Protein backbone atom coordinates (compact mmCIF):
# COMPACT_ATOMS: atom_id res chain seq x y z
CA UNK A 1 0.00 0.00 0.00
CA UNK A 2 2.86 2.29 -0.80
CA UNK A 3 0.65 4.57 -2.89
CA UNK A 4 -1.94 5.00 -0.12
CA UNK A 5 0.78 6.07 2.31
CA UNK A 6 2.26 8.43 -0.30
CA UNK A 7 -1.18 9.94 -0.85
CA UNK A 8 -1.55 10.73 2.84
CA UNK A 9 1.88 12.39 2.75
CA UNK A 10 0.87 14.43 -0.31
CA UNK A 11 -2.26 15.64 1.45
CA UNK A 12 -0.17 16.65 4.47
CA UNK A 13 2.27 18.38 2.14
CA UNK A 14 -0.56 20.34 0.51
CA UNK A 15 -1.97 21.42 3.89
CA UNK A 16 1.50 22.29 5.22
CA UNK A 17 1.94 24.76 2.36
CA UNK A 18 -1.32 26.49 3.29
CA UNK A 19 -0.13 26.62 6.90
CA UNK A 20 3.41 27.68 6.02
CA UNK A 21 4.57 24.89 8.28
CA UNK A 22 8.36 24.76 8.67
CA UNK A 23 9.91 21.60 7.19
CA UNK A 24 11.24 20.43 10.58
CA UNK A 25 7.85 20.61 12.22
CA UNK A 26 6.20 18.86 9.32
CA UNK A 27 8.75 16.06 9.70
CA UNK A 28 7.98 15.65 13.38
CA UNK A 29 4.26 15.47 12.65
CA UNK A 30 4.71 13.01 9.79
CA UNK A 31 6.69 10.41 11.69
CA UNK A 32 4.91 7.89 13.91
CA UNK A 33 6.16 7.88 17.50
CA UNK A 34 6.29 4.10 17.63
CA UNK A 35 5.98 1.22 15.16
CA UNK A 36 5.58 -2.35 16.33
CA UNK A 37 5.77 -5.27 13.92
CA UNK A 38 5.07 -8.81 15.08
CA UNK A 39 5.22 -12.29 13.61
CA UNK A 40 2.23 -14.06 15.13
CA UNK A 41 2.36 -17.84 15.17
CA UNK A 42 -1.01 -19.53 14.87
CA UNK A 43 -1.52 -23.23 15.47
CA UNK A 44 -4.27 -24.18 13.02
CA UNK A 45 -7.03 -26.56 14.12
CA UNK A 46 -5.29 -29.37 12.19
CA UNK A 47 -1.99 -28.78 14.04
CA UNK A 48 -0.24 -26.89 11.22
CA UNK A 49 1.75 -23.80 12.18
CA UNK A 50 1.27 -20.56 10.27
CA UNK A 51 2.95 -17.18 10.70
CA UNK A 52 1.09 -13.89 10.19
CA UNK A 53 2.55 -10.40 10.09
CA UNK A 54 0.90 -7.94 12.46
CA UNK A 55 1.37 -4.25 13.22
CA UNK A 56 0.52 -1.47 15.65
CA UNK A 57 1.54 2.01 14.63
CA UNK A 58 1.24 4.71 17.29
CA UNK A 59 1.40 7.90 15.35
CA UNK A 60 0.96 10.77 17.78
CA UNK A 61 -0.27 11.07 21.37
CA UNK A 62 0.00 14.81 21.96
CA UNK A 63 -3.77 15.10 22.41
CA UNK A 64 -4.20 12.07 24.67
CA UNK A 65 -3.87 8.28 24.54
CA UNK A 66 -3.35 6.76 21.09
CA UNK A 67 -6.65 5.58 19.60
CA UNK A 68 -7.59 3.63 16.49
CA UNK A 69 -8.87 0.35 15.13
CA UNK A 70 -7.37 -3.00 14.21
CA UNK A 71 -8.06 -4.51 10.80
CA UNK A 72 -7.73 -8.07 9.54
CA UNK A 73 -7.06 -8.09 5.82
CA UNK A 74 -4.77 -9.97 3.43
CA UNK A 75 -3.51 -6.75 1.86
CA UNK A 76 -2.72 -5.06 5.16
CA UNK A 77 0.92 -4.02 5.37
CA UNK A 78 3.05 -1.56 7.31
CA UNK A 79 2.52 1.32 4.89
CA UNK A 80 -1.23 0.93 5.04
CA UNK A 81 -1.24 0.88 8.84
CA UNK A 82 1.09 3.90 8.98
CA UNK A 83 -1.19 5.87 6.66
CA UNK A 84 -4.26 4.90 8.66
CA UNK A 85 -2.55 5.82 11.96
CA UNK A 86 -1.79 9.33 10.66
CA UNK A 87 -5.40 9.66 9.50
CA UNK A 88 -6.57 8.66 13.00
CA UNK A 89 -4.55 11.48 14.62
CA UNK A 90 -6.09 13.97 12.22
CA UNK A 91 -9.59 12.47 12.51
CA UNK A 92 -9.55 12.65 16.30
CA UNK A 93 -8.54 16.30 16.17
CA UNK A 94 -11.22 17.13 13.53
CA UNK A 95 -13.91 15.99 16.00
CA UNK A 96 -12.05 17.37 19.05
CA UNK A 97 -11.52 14.12 20.93
CA UNK A 98 -8.90 13.95 23.71
CA UNK A 99 -7.00 11.27 21.78
CA UNK A 100 -3.97 10.84 19.61
CA UNK A 101 -3.95 8.44 16.66
CA UNK A 102 -2.90 4.84 16.09
CA UNK A 103 -3.84 1.88 13.93
CA UNK A 104 -3.24 -1.84 13.96
CA UNK A 105 -3.65 -4.73 11.61
CA UNK A 106 -2.95 -8.35 10.86
CA UNK A 107 -2.19 -9.46 7.35
CA UNK A 108 -4.72 -12.29 7.21
CA UNK A 109 -7.88 -13.30 5.39
CA UNK A 110 -10.20 -13.95 8.35
CA UNK A 111 -12.56 -15.95 6.12
CA UNK A 112 -9.87 -18.61 5.86
CA UNK A 113 -9.85 -19.16 9.64
CA UNK A 114 -12.24 -21.06 11.88
CA UNK A 115 -13.84 -19.24 14.81
CA UNK A 116 -11.40 -20.89 17.24
CA UNK A 117 -8.39 -19.91 15.06
CA UNK A 118 -9.63 -16.33 14.86
CA UNK A 119 -9.87 -16.20 18.63
CA UNK A 120 -6.34 -17.58 19.11
CA UNK A 121 -4.93 -15.08 16.60
CA UNK A 122 -6.76 -12.18 18.29
CA UNK A 123 -5.38 -13.18 21.68
CA UNK A 124 -1.88 -13.64 20.24
CA UNK A 125 -2.04 -10.10 18.88
CA UNK A 126 -2.87 -8.73 22.34
CA UNK A 127 0.01 -10.73 23.85
CA UNK A 128 2.31 -9.01 21.35
CA UNK A 129 1.18 -5.43 22.02
CA UNK A 130 0.19 -5.80 25.69
CA UNK A 131 2.91 -3.57 27.12
CA UNK A 132 2.15 -0.60 24.88
CA UNK A 133 -1.66 -0.50 25.09
CA UNK A 134 -4.11 0.38 27.86
CA UNK A 135 -6.85 2.83 28.74
CA UNK A 136 -4.42 5.71 29.31
CA UNK A 137 -1.90 4.59 26.65
CA UNK A 138 -3.53 3.24 23.50
CA UNK A 139 -7.12 2.08 23.11
CA UNK A 140 -7.77 -0.17 20.08
CA UNK A 141 -11.18 -0.68 18.44
CA UNK A 142 -12.73 -2.56 15.50
CA UNK A 143 -11.92 -1.76 11.87
CA UNK A 144 -12.23 -3.67 8.59
CA UNK A 145 -13.18 -7.35 9.29
CA UNK A 146 -13.05 -7.03 13.07
CA UNK A 147 -16.13 -6.70 15.26
CA UNK A 148 -17.41 -6.71 18.84
CA UNK A 149 -16.62 -10.42 19.24
CA UNK A 150 -12.97 -9.82 18.33
CA UNK A 151 -12.89 -6.89 20.77
CA UNK A 152 -14.37 -9.13 23.50
CA UNK A 153 -11.55 -11.68 23.04
CA UNK A 154 -8.95 -8.94 22.99
CA UNK A 155 -10.29 -7.07 26.03
CA UNK A 156 -10.57 -10.38 27.86
CA UNK A 157 -6.96 -11.26 27.00
CA UNK A 158 -5.84 -7.84 28.16
CA UNK A 159 -7.79 -8.25 31.43
CA UNK A 160 -6.27 -11.72 31.99
CA UNK A 161 -2.72 -10.48 31.40
CA UNK A 162 -3.16 -7.49 33.70
CA UNK A 163 -5.11 -9.49 36.31
CA UNK A 164 -7.67 -6.71 36.36
CA UNK A 165 -11.14 -6.04 34.95
CA UNK A 166 -10.28 -3.40 32.34
CA UNK A 167 -12.89 -3.24 29.59
CA UNK A 168 -11.88 0.40 28.99
CA UNK A 169 -8.69 -0.91 27.35
CA UNK A 170 -10.70 -1.54 24.13
CA UNK A 171 -13.80 0.01 22.57
CA UNK A 172 -16.39 -1.45 20.23
CA UNK A 173 -17.07 -4.29 22.67
CA UNK A 174 -20.36 -6.20 23.04
CA UNK A 175 -22.92 -4.25 25.11
CA UNK A 176 -22.90 -6.84 27.92
CA UNK A 177 -19.11 -6.56 28.25
CA UNK A 178 -18.67 -2.80 28.62
CA UNK A 179 -19.75 -1.93 25.10
CA UNK A 180 -21.87 1.14 24.44
CA UNK A 181 -25.32 1.12 22.92
CA UNK A 182 -25.15 2.73 19.50
CA UNK A 183 -21.42 2.03 18.93
CA UNK A 184 -22.27 -0.61 16.30
CA UNK A 185 -23.97 1.94 14.03
CA UNK A 186 -21.90 4.96 15.11
CA UNK A 187 -19.72 5.20 11.98
CA UNK A 188 -22.59 5.19 9.52
CA UNK A 189 -24.89 7.21 11.78
CA UNK A 190 -22.23 9.94 12.04
CA UNK A 191 -21.61 9.85 8.29
CA UNK A 192 -25.29 10.33 7.53
CA UNK A 193 -25.42 13.29 9.95
CA UNK A 194 -22.61 14.88 7.92
CA UNK A 195 -24.39 14.14 4.64
CA UNK A 196 -27.61 15.69 5.88
CA UNK A 197 -25.82 18.77 7.22
CA UNK A 198 -24.27 19.18 3.78
CA UNK A 199 -27.62 18.72 1.99
CA UNK A 200 -29.28 21.17 4.36
CA UNK A 201 -26.68 23.92 4.49
CA UNK A 202 -24.88 23.67 1.16
CA UNK A 203 -26.75 21.91 -1.64
CA UNK A 204 -29.56 19.35 -1.94
CA UNK A 205 -29.47 19.48 -5.74
CA UNK A 206 -33.10 20.61 -5.73
CA UNK A 207 -34.23 17.11 -4.78
CA UNK A 208 -36.30 15.51 -2.04
CA UNK A 209 -34.97 12.51 -0.11
CA UNK A 210 -36.82 9.98 -2.26
CA UNK A 211 -35.41 11.60 -5.40
CA UNK A 212 -31.83 11.50 -4.16
CA UNK A 213 -30.20 8.39 -5.55
CA UNK A 214 -27.48 6.81 -3.42
CA UNK A 215 -24.95 4.08 -4.29
CA UNK A 216 -23.02 2.38 -1.50
CA UNK A 217 -19.82 0.42 -2.01
CA UNK A 218 -19.40 -2.03 0.85
CA UNK A 219 -21.73 -4.06 2.98
CA UNK A 220 -19.61 -4.37 6.13
CA UNK A 221 -20.46 -2.53 9.33
CA UNK A 222 -20.27 0.94 7.75
CA UNK A 223 -21.94 0.20 4.39
CA UNK A 224 -24.80 -1.96 5.63
CA UNK A 225 -25.77 0.37 8.46
CA UNK A 226 -25.54 3.42 6.19
CA UNK A 227 -27.89 1.67 3.74
CA UNK A 228 -30.32 0.83 6.53
CA UNK A 229 -30.34 4.35 7.97
CA UNK A 230 -30.74 5.99 4.55
CA UNK A 231 -33.51 3.62 3.45
CA UNK A 232 -35.36 4.21 6.71
CA UNK A 233 -35.13 7.96 6.20
CA UNK A 234 -36.63 7.58 2.72
CA UNK A 235 -33.56 8.06 0.50
CA UNK A 236 -33.42 6.00 -2.69
CA UNK A 237 -30.56 3.53 -2.23
CA UNK A 238 -30.14 2.16 -5.76
CA UNK A 239 -26.99 0.05 -5.38
CA UNK A 240 -24.89 -1.77 -2.82
CA UNK A 241 -21.96 -4.16 -3.17
CA UNK A 242 -19.53 -6.43 -1.36
CA UNK A 243 -15.95 -7.22 -2.41
CA UNK A 244 -17.12 -9.47 -5.23
CA UNK A 245 -19.83 -7.31 -6.84
CA UNK A 246 -23.11 -5.57 -6.26
CA UNK A 247 -26.79 -5.22 -7.02
CA UNK A 248 -28.66 -2.34 -8.65
CA UNK A 249 -32.24 -1.23 -9.08
CA UNK A 250 -32.92 2.26 -10.45
CA UNK A 251 -36.18 2.48 -8.50
CA UNK A 252 -34.44 1.77 -5.20
CA UNK A 253 -33.49 -1.48 -3.48
CA UNK A 254 -35.59 -3.10 -0.74
CA UNK A 255 -32.68 -2.61 1.65
CA UNK A 256 -34.19 -4.03 4.82
CA UNK A 257 -35.30 -7.30 3.25
CA UNK A 258 -32.13 -7.66 1.18
CA UNK A 259 -29.77 -7.11 4.11
CA UNK A 260 -31.78 -9.32 6.45
CA UNK A 261 -31.63 -12.15 3.92
CA UNK A 262 -27.93 -11.55 3.19
CA UNK A 263 -26.88 -11.40 6.84
CA UNK A 264 -28.94 -14.44 7.78
CA UNK A 265 -27.41 -16.52 4.96
CA UNK A 266 -23.92 -15.17 5.64
CA UNK A 267 -24.07 -16.24 9.29
CA UNK A 268 -24.38 -19.83 8.04
CA UNK A 269 -22.14 -19.65 4.97
CA UNK A 270 -19.22 -17.17 4.82
CA UNK A 271 -18.97 -17.52 1.02
CA UNK A 272 -22.38 -15.90 0.36
CA UNK A 273 -22.31 -12.62 -1.60
CA UNK A 274 -24.83 -9.79 -1.81
CA UNK A 275 -25.44 -10.89 -5.41
CA UNK A 276 -27.07 -14.08 -4.11
CA UNK A 277 -30.11 -12.12 -2.96
CA UNK A 278 -33.44 -13.23 -4.38
CA UNK A 279 -34.90 -9.71 -4.70
CA UNK A 280 -35.38 -8.06 -8.06
CA UNK A 281 -32.20 -6.27 -9.10
CA UNK A 282 -29.45 -6.25 -11.66
CA UNK A 283 -25.97 -7.60 -10.88
CA UNK A 284 -23.17 -5.05 -11.32
CA UNK A 285 -19.42 -4.91 -10.74
CA UNK A 286 -17.83 -2.66 -8.13
CA UNK A 287 -16.51 -0.46 -10.95
CA UNK A 288 -20.00 -0.07 -12.40
CA UNK A 289 -21.34 0.84 -8.97
CA UNK A 290 -18.81 3.64 -8.56
CA UNK A 291 -19.68 5.02 -11.99
CA UNK A 292 -23.49 5.05 -11.54
CA UNK A 293 -25.53 8.12 -12.31
CA UNK A 294 -26.44 9.01 -8.71
CA UNK A 295 -26.39 12.15 -6.59
CA UNK A 296 -24.60 10.55 -3.63
CA UNK A 297 -21.83 7.97 -3.78
CA UNK A 298 -20.71 6.36 -0.52
CA UNK A 299 -17.46 4.39 -0.67
CA UNK A 300 -17.67 2.35 2.55
CA UNK A 301 -15.09 -0.36 1.91
CA UNK A 302 -11.36 0.08 1.39
CA UNK A 303 -8.87 2.72 0.28
CA UNK A 304 -7.92 3.58 -3.34
CA UNK A 305 -11.28 2.74 -4.90
CA UNK A 306 -11.55 5.94 -6.93
CA UNK A 307 -8.29 6.57 -8.71
CA UNK A 308 -6.88 8.14 -11.90
CA UNK A 309 -8.32 5.14 -13.75
CA UNK A 310 -12.00 5.78 -13.03
CA UNK A 311 -12.16 9.39 -11.75
CA UNK A 312 -13.33 10.78 -15.08
CA UNK A 313 -16.21 8.26 -15.10
CA UNK A 314 -17.64 9.30 -11.74
CA UNK A 315 -21.07 10.90 -12.10
CA UNK A 316 -22.06 11.48 -8.47
CA UNK A 317 -22.45 15.07 -7.25
CA UNK A 318 -21.17 14.33 -3.77
CA UNK A 319 -18.89 11.60 -2.47
CA UNK A 320 -19.24 10.74 1.21
CA UNK A 321 -16.03 9.00 2.32
CA UNK A 322 -17.29 6.47 4.84
CA UNK A 323 -14.17 4.37 4.25
CA UNK A 324 -10.68 5.59 5.10
CA UNK A 325 -8.92 6.99 2.02
CA UNK A 326 -11.21 5.65 -0.74
CA UNK A 327 -10.20 8.43 -3.17
CA UNK A 328 -6.59 8.75 -4.29
CA UNK A 329 -4.82 12.11 -4.32
CA UNK A 330 -4.69 12.33 -8.13
CA UNK A 331 -8.33 11.34 -8.44
CA UNK A 332 -9.26 13.99 -5.90
CA UNK A 333 -7.85 16.74 -8.12
CA UNK A 334 -9.80 15.40 -11.11
CA UNK A 335 -13.05 15.24 -9.14
CA UNK A 336 -12.61 18.77 -7.83
CA UNK A 337 -12.03 19.98 -11.37
CA UNK A 338 -15.38 18.38 -12.29
CA UNK A 339 -17.03 20.23 -9.38
CA UNK A 340 -17.78 17.03 -7.47
CA UNK A 341 -17.89 17.57 -3.71
CA UNK A 342 -15.70 15.24 -1.74
CA UNK A 343 -16.58 15.06 1.94
CA UNK A 344 -13.41 13.85 3.73
CA UNK A 345 -13.22 10.58 5.62
CA UNK A 346 -11.47 12.18 8.58
CA UNK A 347 -14.76 13.92 9.30
CA UNK A 348 -17.32 11.65 7.62
CA UNK A 349 -16.34 8.36 9.27
CA UNK A 350 -15.36 9.89 12.62
CA UNK A 351 -18.71 8.86 14.15
CA UNK A 352 -17.09 5.48 14.89
CA UNK A 353 -14.35 6.88 17.06
CA UNK A 354 -16.74 9.43 18.59
CA UNK A 355 -18.91 6.45 19.61
CA UNK A 356 -15.76 4.78 20.96
CA UNK A 357 -14.99 7.87 23.01
CA UNK A 358 -18.45 7.79 24.61
CA UNK A 359 -17.96 4.08 25.34
CA UNK A 360 -14.65 4.85 27.05
CA UNK A 361 -16.22 7.70 29.05
CA UNK A 362 -18.99 5.33 30.24
CA UNK A 363 -16.44 2.63 31.15
CA UNK A 364 -14.35 5.11 33.11
CA UNK A 365 -17.34 6.49 35.01
CA UNK A 366 -19.13 3.16 35.47
CA UNK A 367 -22.21 4.70 33.85
CA UNK A 368 -24.46 3.18 31.15
CA UNK A 369 -26.29 5.49 28.74
CA UNK A 370 -29.28 4.64 26.56
CA UNK A 371 -28.88 4.28 22.79
CA UNK A 372 -30.86 7.49 22.27
CA UNK A 373 -28.51 9.42 24.59
CA UNK A 374 -25.41 8.11 22.83
CA UNK A 375 -26.74 8.84 19.35
CA UNK A 376 -27.79 12.34 20.37
CA UNK A 377 -24.28 13.04 21.65
CA UNK A 378 -22.73 11.67 18.44
CA UNK A 379 -25.13 13.74 16.35
CA UNK A 380 -24.25 16.95 18.22
CA UNK A 381 -20.51 16.28 17.88
CA UNK A 382 -20.77 15.57 14.15
CA UNK A 383 -22.91 18.65 13.51
CA UNK A 384 -20.49 20.90 15.39
CA UNK A 385 -17.54 19.38 13.54
CA UNK A 386 -19.19 19.85 10.15
CA UNK A 387 -19.99 23.48 11.00
CA UNK A 388 -16.36 24.07 12.07
CA UNK A 389 -15.04 22.52 8.89
CA UNK A 390 -17.47 24.45 6.70
CA UNK A 391 -16.27 27.66 8.30
CA UNK A 392 -12.59 26.83 7.73
CA UNK A 393 -13.30 25.80 4.14
CA UNK A 394 -15.02 29.11 3.42
CA UNK A 395 -12.41 31.15 5.24
CA UNK A 396 -9.59 29.54 3.30
CA UNK A 397 -11.64 29.42 0.11
CA UNK A 398 -10.59 25.83 -0.47
CA UNK A 399 -12.10 22.33 -0.69
CA UNK A 400 -13.31 20.23 2.26
CA UNK A 401 -10.38 17.82 2.13
CA UNK A 402 -7.72 20.50 2.26
CA UNK A 403 -9.65 22.39 4.96
CA UNK A 404 -9.90 19.26 7.13
CA UNK A 405 -6.17 18.56 6.84
CA UNK A 406 -5.23 22.20 7.45
CA UNK A 407 -7.30 22.60 10.58
CA UNK A 408 -6.40 19.22 12.09
CA UNK A 409 -2.67 19.56 11.41
CA UNK A 410 -2.80 23.03 12.90
CA UNK A 411 -4.47 21.73 16.07
CA UNK A 412 -1.88 18.94 16.41
CA UNK A 413 0.91 21.46 15.89
CA UNK A 414 -0.54 23.72 18.60
CA UNK A 415 -0.85 20.98 21.21
CA UNK A 416 2.64 19.68 20.36
CA UNK A 417 3.99 23.16 20.85
CA UNK A 418 2.02 23.71 24.09
CA UNK A 419 3.46 20.49 25.50
CA UNK A 420 6.95 21.54 24.47
CA UNK A 421 7.42 18.73 21.95
CA UNK A 422 8.27 21.02 19.07
N1 LIG B 1 -11.69 1.93 13.03
C1 LIG B 1 -12.47 3.12 13.18
C2 LIG B 1 -11.83 4.28 12.45
O1 LIG B 1 -11.11 4.09 11.50
C3 LIG B 1 -12.77 3.42 14.65
C4 LIG B 1 -11.58 3.68 15.50
C5 LIG B 1 -11.88 3.77 16.99
O2 LIG B 1 -13.04 3.71 17.37
O3 LIG B 1 -10.92 3.90 17.75
O4 LIG B 1 -12.09 5.40 12.72
Tab-separated table of N, CA and C in Angstrom, residues 91 94-95 182-198 221-222 225-227 229-230 233 298 320-323 343-356 358 374-387:
chain	number	residue	atom	x	y	z
A	91	UNK	N	-8.148	12.668	12.292
A	91	UNK	CA	-9.587	12.469	12.513
A	91	UNK	C	-9.984	12.856	13.943
A	94	UNK	N	-10.098	16.494	14.254
A	94	UNK	CA	-11.216	17.130	13.528
A	94	UNK	C	-12.477	17.138	14.400
A	95	UNK	N	-12.698	16.049	15.167
A	95	UNK	CA	-13.909	15.987	15.999
A	95	UNK	C	-13.603	16.294	17.474
A	182	UNK	N	-25.332	1.785	20.608
A	182	UNK	CA	-25.146	2.729	19.501
A	182	UNK	C	-23.771	2.682	18.858
A	183	UNK	N	-22.773	2.047	19.519
A	183	UNK	CA	-21.422	2.028	18.933
A	183	UNK	C	-21.405	1.254	17.621
A	184	UNK	N	-22.270	0.214	17.516
A	184	UNK	CA	-22.269	-0.607	16.305
A	184	UNK	C	-22.669	0.187	15.050
A	185	UNK	N	-23.550	1.164	15.219
A	185	UNK	CA	-23.968	1.935	14.034
A	185	UNK	C	-23.330	3.327	13.988
A	186	UNK	N	-22.420	3.589	14.946
A	186	UNK	CA	-21.900	4.958	15.108
A	186	UNK	C	-21.227	5.516	13.846
A	187	UNK	N	-20.449	4.689	13.151
A	187	UNK	CA	-19.718	5.200	11.981
A	187	UNK	C	-20.702	5.675	10.914
A	188	UNK	N	-21.655	4.810	10.575
A	188	UNK	CA	-22.592	5.188	9.521
A	188	UNK	C	-23.551	6.277	9.996
A	189	UNK	N	-23.981	6.181	11.237
A	189	UNK	CA	-24.886	7.207	11.776
A	189	UNK	C	-24.211	8.591	11.673
A	190	UNK	N	-22.968	8.674	12.096
A	190	UNK	CA	-22.230	9.943	12.043
A	190	UNK	C	-22.052	10.425	10.609
A	191	UNK	N	-21.791	9.494	9.701
A	191	UNK	CA	-21.608	9.850	8.287
A	191	UNK	C	-22.879	10.423	7.689
A	192	UNK	N	-24.013	9.841	8.071
A	192	UNK	CA	-25.293	10.330	7.527
A	192	UNK	C	-25.627	11.711	8.122
A	193	UNK	N	-25.235	11.938	9.373
A	193	UNK	CA	-25.425	13.285	9.950
A	193	UNK	C	-24.664	14.306	9.094
A	194	UNK	N	-23.412	13.962	8.746
A	194	UNK	CA	-22.607	14.879	7.924
A	194	UNK	C	-23.274	15.094	6.563
A	195	UNK	N	-23.732	14.016	5.944
A	195	UNK	CA	-24.388	14.141	4.637
A	195	UNK	C	-25.594	15.076	4.741
A	196	UNK	N	-26.398	14.877	5.764
A	196	UNK	CA	-27.613	15.695	5.882
A	196	UNK	C	-27.290	17.151	6.208
A	197	UNK	N	-26.229	17.386	6.958
A	197	UNK	CA	-25.817	18.773	7.216
A	197	UNK	C	-25.399	19.425	5.908
A	198	UNK	N	-24.691	18.659	5.086
A	198	UNK	CA	-24.274	19.178	3.779
A	198	UNK	C	-25.499	19.479	2.910
A	221	UNK	N	-19.785	-3.308	8.291
A	221	UNK	CA	-20.465	-2.527	9.327
A	221	UNK	C	-20.890	-1.143	8.815
A	222	UNK	N	-19.960	-0.425	8.177
A	222	UNK	CA	-20.271	0.942	7.747
A	222	UNK	C	-21.297	0.954	6.613
A	225	UNK	N	-25.004	-0.515	7.571
A	225	UNK	CA	-25.769	0.371	8.455
A	225	UNK	C	-26.118	1.691	7.779
A	226	UNK	N	-25.221	2.187	6.928
A	226	UNK	CA	-25.544	3.418	6.188
A	226	UNK	C	-26.754	3.160	5.298
A	227	UNK	N	-26.767	2.003	4.631
A	227	UNK	CA	-27.893	1.672	3.744
A	227	UNK	C	-29.190	1.609	4.544
A	229	UNK	N	-29.918	3.039	7.464
A	229	UNK	CA	-30.342	4.355	7.968
A	229	UNK	C	-30.944	5.185	6.826
A	230	UNK	N	-30.255	5.180	5.675
A	230	UNK	CA	-30.743	5.993	4.551
A	230	UNK	C	-32.095	5.497	4.055
A	233	UNK	N	-34.816	6.530	6.308
A	233	UNK	CA	-35.130	7.958	6.204
A	233	UNK	C	-35.806	8.303	4.880
A	298	UNK	N	-21.314	6.598	-1.841
A	298	UNK	CA	-20.712	6.358	-0.522
A	298	UNK	C	-19.721	5.195	-0.599
A	320	UNK	N	-19.325	10.754	-0.252
A	320	UNK	CA	-19.242	10.741	1.208
A	320	UNK	C	-18.260	9.630	1.595
A	321	UNK	N	-17.081	10.005	2.058
A	321	UNK	CA	-16.030	9.005	2.322
A	321	UNK	C	-16.256	8.274	3.655
A	322	UNK	N	-17.066	7.229	3.610
A	322	UNK	CA	-17.294	6.473	4.844
A	322	UNK	C	-16.135	5.507	5.124
A	323	UNK	N	-15.395	5.162	4.077
A	323	UNK	CA	-14.169	4.372	4.254
A	323	UNK	C	-13.021	5.328	4.544
A	343	UNK	N	-16.549	14.833	0.492
A	343	UNK	CA	-16.576	15.062	1.944
A	343	UNK	C	-15.572	14.102	2.588
A	344	UNK	N	-14.582	14.650	3.311
A	344	UNK	CA	-13.413	13.851	3.728
A	344	UNK	C	-13.684	12.831	4.827
A	345	UNK	N	-13.069	11.663	4.656
A	345	UNK	CA	-13.220	10.579	5.621
A	345	UNK	C	-12.857	10.977	7.037
A	346	UNK	N	-11.876	11.848	7.208
A	346	UNK	CA	-11.468	12.177	8.585
A	346	UNK	C	-12.553	12.946	9.332
A	347	UNK	N	-13.550	13.443	8.620
A	347	UNK	CA	-14.759	13.925	9.303
A	347	UNK	C	-15.883	12.881	9.159
A	348	UNK	N	-16.146	12.472	7.910
A	348	UNK	CA	-17.325	11.650	7.615
A	348	UNK	C	-17.385	10.365	8.447
A	349	UNK	N	-16.256	9.651	8.556
A	349	UNK	CA	-16.341	8.362	9.270
A	349	UNK	C	-15.916	8.472	10.740
A	350	UNK	N	-15.804	9.703	11.230
A	350	UNK	CA	-15.361	9.892	12.616
A	350	UNK	C	-16.410	9.497	13.647
A	351	UNK	N	-17.665	9.273	13.204
A	351	UNK	CA	-18.706	8.855	14.150
A	351	UNK	C	-18.309	7.589	14.901
A	352	UNK	N	-17.527	6.726	14.243
A	352	UNK	CA	-17.088	5.480	14.890
A	352	UNK	C	-16.232	5.767	16.115
A	353	UNK	N	-15.244	6.615	15.926
A	353	UNK	CA	-14.350	6.883	17.060
A	353	UNK	C	-15.033	7.806	18.080
A	354	UNK	N	-15.976	8.624	17.626
A	354	UNK	CA	-16.742	9.428	18.594
A	354	UNK	C	-17.563	8.471	19.474
A	355	UNK	N	-18.166	7.463	18.842
A	355	UNK	CA	-18.905	6.446	19.610
A	355	UNK	C	-17.975	5.715	20.567
A	356	UNK	N	-16.754	5.434	20.102
A	356	UNK	CA	-15.764	4.782	20.962
A	356	UNK	C	-15.433	5.649	22.175
A	358	UNK	N	-17.354	7.828	23.631
A	358	UNK	CA	-18.447	7.791	24.609
A	358	UNK	C	-18.485	6.445	25.342
A	374	UNK	N	-26.695	8.215	23.538
A	374	UNK	CA	-25.407	8.109	22.833
A	374	UNK	C	-25.526	8.718	21.436
A	375	UNK	N	-26.597	8.348	20.729
A	375	UNK	CA	-26.742	8.842	19.354
A	375	UNK	C	-26.922	10.358	19.329
A	376	UNK	N	-27.604	10.883	20.327
A	376	UNK	CA	-27.785	12.343	20.374
A	376	UNK	C	-26.428	13.039	20.562
A	377	UNK	N	-25.607	12.442	21.410
A	377	UNK	CA	-24.283	13.037	21.645
A	377	UNK	C	-23.421	12.954	20.379
A	378	UNK	N	-23.511	11.806	19.685
A	378	UNK	CA	-22.733	11.665	18.440
A	378	UNK	C	-23.239	12.686	17.408
A	379	UNK	N	-24.546	12.806	17.322
A	379	UNK	CA	-25.128	13.741	16.355
A	379	UNK	C	-24.642	15.174	16.621
A	380	UNK	N	-24.693	15.586	17.878
A	380	UNK	CA	-24.246	16.946	18.217
A	380	UNK	C	-22.785	17.151	17.825
A	381	UNK	N	-21.948	16.147	18.156
A	381	UNK	CA	-20.514	16.284	17.881
A	381	UNK	C	-20.256	16.363	16.373
A	382	UNK	N	-20.988	15.564	15.601
A	382	UNK	CA	-20.772	15.566	14.153
A	382	UNK	C	-21.271	16.879	13.542
A	383	UNK	N	-22.388	17.377	14.036
A	383	UNK	CA	-22.913	18.648	13.513
A	383	UNK	C	-21.936	19.796	13.788
A	384	UNK	N	-21.459	19.844	15.039
A	384	UNK	CA	-20.489	20.897	15.393
A	384	UNK	C	-19.247	20.794	14.510
A	385	UNK	N	-18.787	19.568	14.306
A	385	UNK	CA	-17.545	19.381	13.541
A	385	UNK	C	-17.745	19.758	12.083
A	386	UNK	N	-18.926	19.445	11.535
A	386	UNK	CA	-19.187	19.847	10.151
A	386	UNK	C	-19.216	21.378	10.063
A	387	UNK	N	-19.899	22.014	11.029
A	387	UNK	CA	-19.992	23.482	11.005
A	387	UNK	C	-18.597	24.109	11.084
